[in-house]
Tab-separated table of C-alpha atoms in Angstrom:
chain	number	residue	atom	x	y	z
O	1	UNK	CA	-30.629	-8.397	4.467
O	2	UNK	CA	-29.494	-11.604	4.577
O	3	UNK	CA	-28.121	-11.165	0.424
O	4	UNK	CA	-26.458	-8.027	1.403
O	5	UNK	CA	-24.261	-9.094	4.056
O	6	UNK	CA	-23.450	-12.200	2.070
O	7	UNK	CA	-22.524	-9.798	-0.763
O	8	UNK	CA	-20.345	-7.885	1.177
O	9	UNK	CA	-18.603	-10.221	2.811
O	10	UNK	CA	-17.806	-12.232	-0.362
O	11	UNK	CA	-16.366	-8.867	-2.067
O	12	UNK	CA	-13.919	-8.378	1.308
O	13	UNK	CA	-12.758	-11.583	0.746
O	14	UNK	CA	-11.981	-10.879	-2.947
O	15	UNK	CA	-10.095	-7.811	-1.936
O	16	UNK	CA	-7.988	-9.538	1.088
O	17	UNK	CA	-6.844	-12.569	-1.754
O	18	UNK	CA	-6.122	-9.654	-4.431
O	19	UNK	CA	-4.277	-7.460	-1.770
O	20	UNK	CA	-2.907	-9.714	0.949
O	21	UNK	CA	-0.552	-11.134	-1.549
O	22	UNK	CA	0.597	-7.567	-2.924
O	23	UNK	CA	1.653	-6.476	0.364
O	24	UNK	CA	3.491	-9.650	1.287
O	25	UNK	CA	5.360	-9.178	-2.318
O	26	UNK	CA	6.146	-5.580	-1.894
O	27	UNK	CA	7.357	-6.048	1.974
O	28	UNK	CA	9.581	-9.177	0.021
O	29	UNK	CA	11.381	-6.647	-1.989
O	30	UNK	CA	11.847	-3.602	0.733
O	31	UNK	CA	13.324	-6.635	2.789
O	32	UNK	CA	15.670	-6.834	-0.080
O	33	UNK	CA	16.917	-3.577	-0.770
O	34	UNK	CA	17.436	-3.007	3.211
O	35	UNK	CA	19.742	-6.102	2.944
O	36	UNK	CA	21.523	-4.826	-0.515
O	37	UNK	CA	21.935	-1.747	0.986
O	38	UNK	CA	23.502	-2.530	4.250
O	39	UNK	CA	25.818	-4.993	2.070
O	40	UNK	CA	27.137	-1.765	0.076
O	41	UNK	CA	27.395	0.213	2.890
O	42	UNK	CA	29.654	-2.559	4.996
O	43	UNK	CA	31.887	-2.323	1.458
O	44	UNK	CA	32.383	1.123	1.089
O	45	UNK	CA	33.426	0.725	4.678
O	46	UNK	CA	35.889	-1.732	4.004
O	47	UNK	CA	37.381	0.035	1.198
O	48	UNK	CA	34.966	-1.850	-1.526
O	49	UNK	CA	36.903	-5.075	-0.212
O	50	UNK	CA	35.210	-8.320	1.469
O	51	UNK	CA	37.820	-9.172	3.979
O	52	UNK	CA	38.707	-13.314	4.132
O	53	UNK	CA	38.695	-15.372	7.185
O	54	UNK	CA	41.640	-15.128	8.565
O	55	UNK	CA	43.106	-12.165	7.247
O	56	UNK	CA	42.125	-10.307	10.831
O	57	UNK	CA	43.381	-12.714	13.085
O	58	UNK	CA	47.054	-12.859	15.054
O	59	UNK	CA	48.551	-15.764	16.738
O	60	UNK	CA	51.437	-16.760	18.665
O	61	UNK	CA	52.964	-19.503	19.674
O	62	UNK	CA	56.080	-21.062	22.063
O	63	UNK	CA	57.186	-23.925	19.996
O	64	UNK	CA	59.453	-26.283	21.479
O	65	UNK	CA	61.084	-28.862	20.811
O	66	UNK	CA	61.483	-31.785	23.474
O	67	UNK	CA	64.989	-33.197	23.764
O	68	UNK	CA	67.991	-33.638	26.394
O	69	UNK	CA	68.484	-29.700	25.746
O	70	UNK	CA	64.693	-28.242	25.026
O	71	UNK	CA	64.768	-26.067	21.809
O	72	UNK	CA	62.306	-22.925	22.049
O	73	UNK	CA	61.159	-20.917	18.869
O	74	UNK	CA	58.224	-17.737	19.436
O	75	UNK	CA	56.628	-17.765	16.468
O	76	UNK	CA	53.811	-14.300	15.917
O	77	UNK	CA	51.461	-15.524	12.472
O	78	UNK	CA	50.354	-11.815	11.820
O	79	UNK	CA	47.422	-11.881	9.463
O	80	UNK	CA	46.772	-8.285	8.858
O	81	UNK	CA	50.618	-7.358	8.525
O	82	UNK	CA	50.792	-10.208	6.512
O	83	UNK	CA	53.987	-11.672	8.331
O	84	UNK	CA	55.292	-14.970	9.760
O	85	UNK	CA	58.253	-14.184	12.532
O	86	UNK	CA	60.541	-16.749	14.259
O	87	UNK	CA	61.830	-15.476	17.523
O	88	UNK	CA	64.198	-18.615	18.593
O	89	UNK	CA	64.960	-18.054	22.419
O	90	UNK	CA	67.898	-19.649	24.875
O	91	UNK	CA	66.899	-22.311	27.003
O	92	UNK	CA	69.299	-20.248	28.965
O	93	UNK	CA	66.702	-17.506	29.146
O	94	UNK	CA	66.209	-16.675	32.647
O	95	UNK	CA	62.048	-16.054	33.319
O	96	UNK	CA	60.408	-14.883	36.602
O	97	UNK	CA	58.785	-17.831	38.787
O	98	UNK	CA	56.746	-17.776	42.163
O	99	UNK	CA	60.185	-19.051	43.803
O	100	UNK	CA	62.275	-16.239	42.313
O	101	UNK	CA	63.831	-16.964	38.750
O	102	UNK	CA	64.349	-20.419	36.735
O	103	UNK	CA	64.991	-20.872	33.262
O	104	UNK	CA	63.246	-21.766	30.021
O	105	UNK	CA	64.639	-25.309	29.357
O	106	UNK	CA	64.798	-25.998	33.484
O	107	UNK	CA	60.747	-25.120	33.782
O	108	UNK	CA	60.374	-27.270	30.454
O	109	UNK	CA	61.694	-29.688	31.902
O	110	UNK	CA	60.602	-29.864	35.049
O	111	UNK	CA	56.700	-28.639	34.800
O	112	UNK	CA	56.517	-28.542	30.856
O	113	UNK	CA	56.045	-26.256	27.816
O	114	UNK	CA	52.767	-25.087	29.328
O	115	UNK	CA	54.367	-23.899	32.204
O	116	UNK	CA	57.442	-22.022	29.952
O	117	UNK	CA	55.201	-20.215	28.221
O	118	UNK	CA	53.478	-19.290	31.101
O	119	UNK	CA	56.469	-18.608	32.348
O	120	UNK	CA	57.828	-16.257	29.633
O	121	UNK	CA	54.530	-14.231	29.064
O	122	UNK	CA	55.198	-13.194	32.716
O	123	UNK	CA	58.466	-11.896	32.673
O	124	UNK	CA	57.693	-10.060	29.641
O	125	UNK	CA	54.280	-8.503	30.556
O	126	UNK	CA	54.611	-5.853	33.419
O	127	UNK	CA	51.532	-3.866	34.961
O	128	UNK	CA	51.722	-1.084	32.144
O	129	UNK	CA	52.539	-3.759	29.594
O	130	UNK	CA	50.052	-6.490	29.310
O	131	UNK	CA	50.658	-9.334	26.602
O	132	UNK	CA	48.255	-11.538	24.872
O	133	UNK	CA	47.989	-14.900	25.810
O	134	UNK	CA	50.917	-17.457	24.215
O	135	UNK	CA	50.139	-21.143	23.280
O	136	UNK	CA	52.506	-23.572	23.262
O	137	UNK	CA	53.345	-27.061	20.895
O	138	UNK	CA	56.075	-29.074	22.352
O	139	UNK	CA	57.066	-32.098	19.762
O	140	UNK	CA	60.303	-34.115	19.579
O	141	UNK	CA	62.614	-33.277	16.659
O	142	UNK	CA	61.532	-36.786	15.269
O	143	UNK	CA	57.868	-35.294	15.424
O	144	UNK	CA	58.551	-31.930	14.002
O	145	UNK	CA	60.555	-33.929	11.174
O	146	UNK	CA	57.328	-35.511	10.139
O	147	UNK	CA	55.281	-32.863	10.407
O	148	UNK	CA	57.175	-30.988	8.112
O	149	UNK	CA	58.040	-33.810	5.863
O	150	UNK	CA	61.133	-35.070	5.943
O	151	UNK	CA	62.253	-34.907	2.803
O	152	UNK	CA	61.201	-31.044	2.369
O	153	UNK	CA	64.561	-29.198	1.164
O	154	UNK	CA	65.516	-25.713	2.009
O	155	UNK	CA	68.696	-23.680	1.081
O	156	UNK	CA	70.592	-21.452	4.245
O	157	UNK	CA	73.473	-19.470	3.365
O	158	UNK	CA	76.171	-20.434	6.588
O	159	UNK	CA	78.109	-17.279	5.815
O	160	UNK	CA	75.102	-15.158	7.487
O	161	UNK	CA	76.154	-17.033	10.975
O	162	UNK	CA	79.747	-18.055	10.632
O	163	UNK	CA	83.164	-16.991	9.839
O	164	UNK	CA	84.904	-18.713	6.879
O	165	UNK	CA	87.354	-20.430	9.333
O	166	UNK	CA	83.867	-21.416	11.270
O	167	UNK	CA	82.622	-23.157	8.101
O	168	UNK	CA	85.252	-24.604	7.474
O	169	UNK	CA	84.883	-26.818	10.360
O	170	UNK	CA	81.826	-27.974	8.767
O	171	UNK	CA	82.580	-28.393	5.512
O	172	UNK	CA	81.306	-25.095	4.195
O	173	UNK	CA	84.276	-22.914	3.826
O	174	UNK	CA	84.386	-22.649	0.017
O	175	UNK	CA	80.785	-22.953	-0.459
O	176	UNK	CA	78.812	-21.626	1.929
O	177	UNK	CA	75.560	-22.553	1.139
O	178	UNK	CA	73.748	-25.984	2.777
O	179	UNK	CA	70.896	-27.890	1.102
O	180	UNK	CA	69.775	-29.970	3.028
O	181	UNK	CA	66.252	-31.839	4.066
O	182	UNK	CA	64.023	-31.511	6.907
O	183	UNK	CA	65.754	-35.264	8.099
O	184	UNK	CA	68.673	-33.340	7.862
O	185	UNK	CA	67.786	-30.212	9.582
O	186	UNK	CA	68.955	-31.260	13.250
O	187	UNK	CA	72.185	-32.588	12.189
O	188	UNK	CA	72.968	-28.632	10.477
O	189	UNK	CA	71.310	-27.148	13.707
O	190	UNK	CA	74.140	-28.520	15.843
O	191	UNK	CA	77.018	-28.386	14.052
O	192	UNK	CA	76.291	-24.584	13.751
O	193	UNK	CA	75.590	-24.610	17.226
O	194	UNK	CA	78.822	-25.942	18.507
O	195	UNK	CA	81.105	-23.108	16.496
O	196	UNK	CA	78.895	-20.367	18.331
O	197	UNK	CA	79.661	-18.891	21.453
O	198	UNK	CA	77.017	-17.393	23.315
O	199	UNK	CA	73.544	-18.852	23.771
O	200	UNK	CA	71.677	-15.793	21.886
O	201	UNK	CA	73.933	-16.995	18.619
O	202	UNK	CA	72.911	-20.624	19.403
O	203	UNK	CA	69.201	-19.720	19.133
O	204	UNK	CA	69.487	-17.129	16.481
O	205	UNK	CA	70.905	-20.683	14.282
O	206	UNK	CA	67.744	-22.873	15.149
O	207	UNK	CA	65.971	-19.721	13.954
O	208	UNK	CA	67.611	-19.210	10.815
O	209	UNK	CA	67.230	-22.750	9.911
O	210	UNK	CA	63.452	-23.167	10.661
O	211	UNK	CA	62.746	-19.004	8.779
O	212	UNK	CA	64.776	-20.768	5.819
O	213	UNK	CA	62.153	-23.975	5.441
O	214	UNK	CA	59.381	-22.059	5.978
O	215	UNK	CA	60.155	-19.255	3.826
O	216	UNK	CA	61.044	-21.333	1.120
O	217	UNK	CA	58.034	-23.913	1.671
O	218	UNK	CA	55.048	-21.720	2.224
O	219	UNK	CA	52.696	-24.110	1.567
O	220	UNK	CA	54.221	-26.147	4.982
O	221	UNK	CA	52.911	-23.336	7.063
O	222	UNK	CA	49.001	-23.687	5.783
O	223	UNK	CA	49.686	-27.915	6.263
O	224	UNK	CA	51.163	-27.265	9.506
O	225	UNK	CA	48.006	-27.124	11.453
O	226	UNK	CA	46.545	-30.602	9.597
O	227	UNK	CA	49.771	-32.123	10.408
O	228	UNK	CA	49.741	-30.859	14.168
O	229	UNK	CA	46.217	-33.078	14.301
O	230	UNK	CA	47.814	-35.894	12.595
O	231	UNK	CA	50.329	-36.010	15.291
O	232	UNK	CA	48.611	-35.283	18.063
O	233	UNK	CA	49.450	-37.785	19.851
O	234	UNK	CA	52.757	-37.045	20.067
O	235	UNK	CA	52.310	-33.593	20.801
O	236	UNK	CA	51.606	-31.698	23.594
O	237	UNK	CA	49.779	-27.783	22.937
O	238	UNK	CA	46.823	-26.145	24.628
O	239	UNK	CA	45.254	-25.107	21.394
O	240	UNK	CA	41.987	-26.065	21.457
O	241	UNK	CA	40.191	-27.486	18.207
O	242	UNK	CA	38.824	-24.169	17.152
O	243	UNK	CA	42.020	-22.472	18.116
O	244	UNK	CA	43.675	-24.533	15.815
O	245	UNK	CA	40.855	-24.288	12.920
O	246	UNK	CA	41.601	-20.736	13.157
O	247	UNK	CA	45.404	-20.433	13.047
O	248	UNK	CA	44.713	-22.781	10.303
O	249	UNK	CA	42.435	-20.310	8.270
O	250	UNK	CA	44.780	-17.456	8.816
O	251	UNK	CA	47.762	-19.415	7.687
O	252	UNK	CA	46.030	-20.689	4.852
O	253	UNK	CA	45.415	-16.660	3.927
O	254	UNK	CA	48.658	-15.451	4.454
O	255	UNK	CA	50.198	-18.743	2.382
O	256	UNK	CA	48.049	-16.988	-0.961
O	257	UNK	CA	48.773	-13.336	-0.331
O	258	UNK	CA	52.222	-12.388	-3.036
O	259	UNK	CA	52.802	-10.186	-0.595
O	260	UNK	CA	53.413	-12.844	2.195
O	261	UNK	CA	56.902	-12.104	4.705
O	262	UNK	CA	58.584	-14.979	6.525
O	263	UNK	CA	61.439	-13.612	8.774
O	264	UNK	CA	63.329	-13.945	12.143
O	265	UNK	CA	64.470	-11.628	14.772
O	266	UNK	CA	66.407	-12.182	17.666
O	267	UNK	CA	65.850	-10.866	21.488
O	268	UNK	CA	69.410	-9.693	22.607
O	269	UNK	CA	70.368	-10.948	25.997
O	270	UNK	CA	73.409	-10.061	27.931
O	271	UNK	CA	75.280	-13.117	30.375
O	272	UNK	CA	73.863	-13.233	33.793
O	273	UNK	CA	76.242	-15.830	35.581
O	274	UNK	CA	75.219	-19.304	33.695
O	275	UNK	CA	71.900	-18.115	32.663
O	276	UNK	CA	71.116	-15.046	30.622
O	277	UNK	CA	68.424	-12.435	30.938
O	278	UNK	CA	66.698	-10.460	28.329
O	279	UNK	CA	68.303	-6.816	27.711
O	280	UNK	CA	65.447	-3.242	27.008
O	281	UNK	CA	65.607	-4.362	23.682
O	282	UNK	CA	65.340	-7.795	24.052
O	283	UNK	CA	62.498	-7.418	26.457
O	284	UNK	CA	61.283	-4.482	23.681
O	285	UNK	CA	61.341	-7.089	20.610
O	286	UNK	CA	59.420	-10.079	22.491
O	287	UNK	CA	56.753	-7.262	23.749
O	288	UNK	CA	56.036	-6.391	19.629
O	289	UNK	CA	55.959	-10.131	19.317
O	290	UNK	CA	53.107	-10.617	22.466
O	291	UNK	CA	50.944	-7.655	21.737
């Protein structure tokens, strides 16, 4: 009896070390083609195409720049329309407070850049019209010289903001194009400020100037964020590390896509005593810009 069972019991144990290992190989490979077939299946979803980090992602930002008369640009980094737009606003720009109504460079002033674009997202955003949230990087124009580098060169055609007797008065009236540097870039912002007449003009020339370096410069946009740490010190924002690891990625995408669009836009406004105050289609355009 006792040669039987140990018979037996040795040929189960053959069979478990021949089989055991079959199974474990065959449940290897239906593992697999589970895997290889969800993996198609998410590409023929997509089109066929794996989509790249950052290509889903939108950000925007209030960036403003910290001086005796605060300079605000609104700038949307759009990764699936592929598009980079400057909005540059009025420190004029009268926004809703607790208190009634102040104005962009007044709050920035007085309670910060935080506190503007808090600010701003709440005059914009109404109870049918909700807007993302807005960060904000406030540097001095010193600062956002170095960031950019100063001796980064961009081309702006004057003619596209002033009259011919306008240019003139600074020096462009036969040829209207300026190349200048980014060193250079607050000295041009000024002088075309001070032959413009309304604050929505004098914003819509900041804009033009910053669209026209980082159009022509795409590779400062995807440095921009490494250059933001760099200078942090001298900076103030609320984006968070990972915030800004992810505006990096998605400005790193759009910076290799041919089909990459830098622009501006400008939010009309209309004179409201010494302030002015977003018109429908102002309030329309920075809407599109916070959604």
């Amino acid at each position: 009896m006792r040669s039987r069972a140990g018979v037996f019991w040795y040929s189960l144990g053959l069979t478990l070390l021949l089989l055991l290992p079959l199974i474990g190989l065959t449940a290897f490979f239906i593992h697999q083609r589970q895997q290889q077939n969800e993996l198609r299946q998410a590409a023929a979803e997509r089109g066929g195409l794996p989509i790249e980090q950052g290509a889903q992602d939108t950000w925007r930002t209030l960036l403003v720049v910290q001086q005796e008369e605060p300079g605000f640009v609104l700038v949307r980094v759009d990764g699936p329309e592929q598009t980079v737009t400057l909005c540059a606003l009025p420190g004029e720009l009268r926004v809703n407070a607790p208190a009634g109504t102040t104005t962009l460079s007044a709050c920035a002033l007085s309670a910060g850049a935080g506190r503007a674009a808090q600010l701003l997202t709440q005059t914009v955003s109404t109870g049918e019209t909700a807007v993302k949230d807005l960060y904000y990087l406030a540097a001095t124009p010193a600062c956002w010289q170095e960031c950019a580098g100063q001796e980064v060169t961009a081309r702006l055609d004057t003619a596209a903001l002033l009259s011919k007797s306008q240019r003139e008065k600074i020096g462009y009236g036969e040829d209207s194009v300026a190349e200048i540097t980014a060193a250079e870039a607050p000295e041009l912002i000024t002088q075309l400020q001070n032959c413009l007449d309304t604050p929505g003009k004098r914003a819509d020339a900041r804009a033009a100037v910053w669209e026209a370096f980082a159009r022509q410069n795409t590779d400062l946009l995807a440095a921009m964020p490494e250059a933001w740490r760099t200078y942090s010190a001298r900076t103030l924002t609320d984006l968070l590390a990972t915030d800004l690891a992810g505006l990096e990625d998605t400005l790193q995408y759009l910076t290799a896509q041919p089909g990459l669009t830098v622009q501006y836009t400008t939010a009309s406004t209309q004179p409201a005593g010494q302030e002015v105050a977003l018109t429908e289609e102002g309030m329309q355009t920075l809407l599109e810009l916070l959604q």
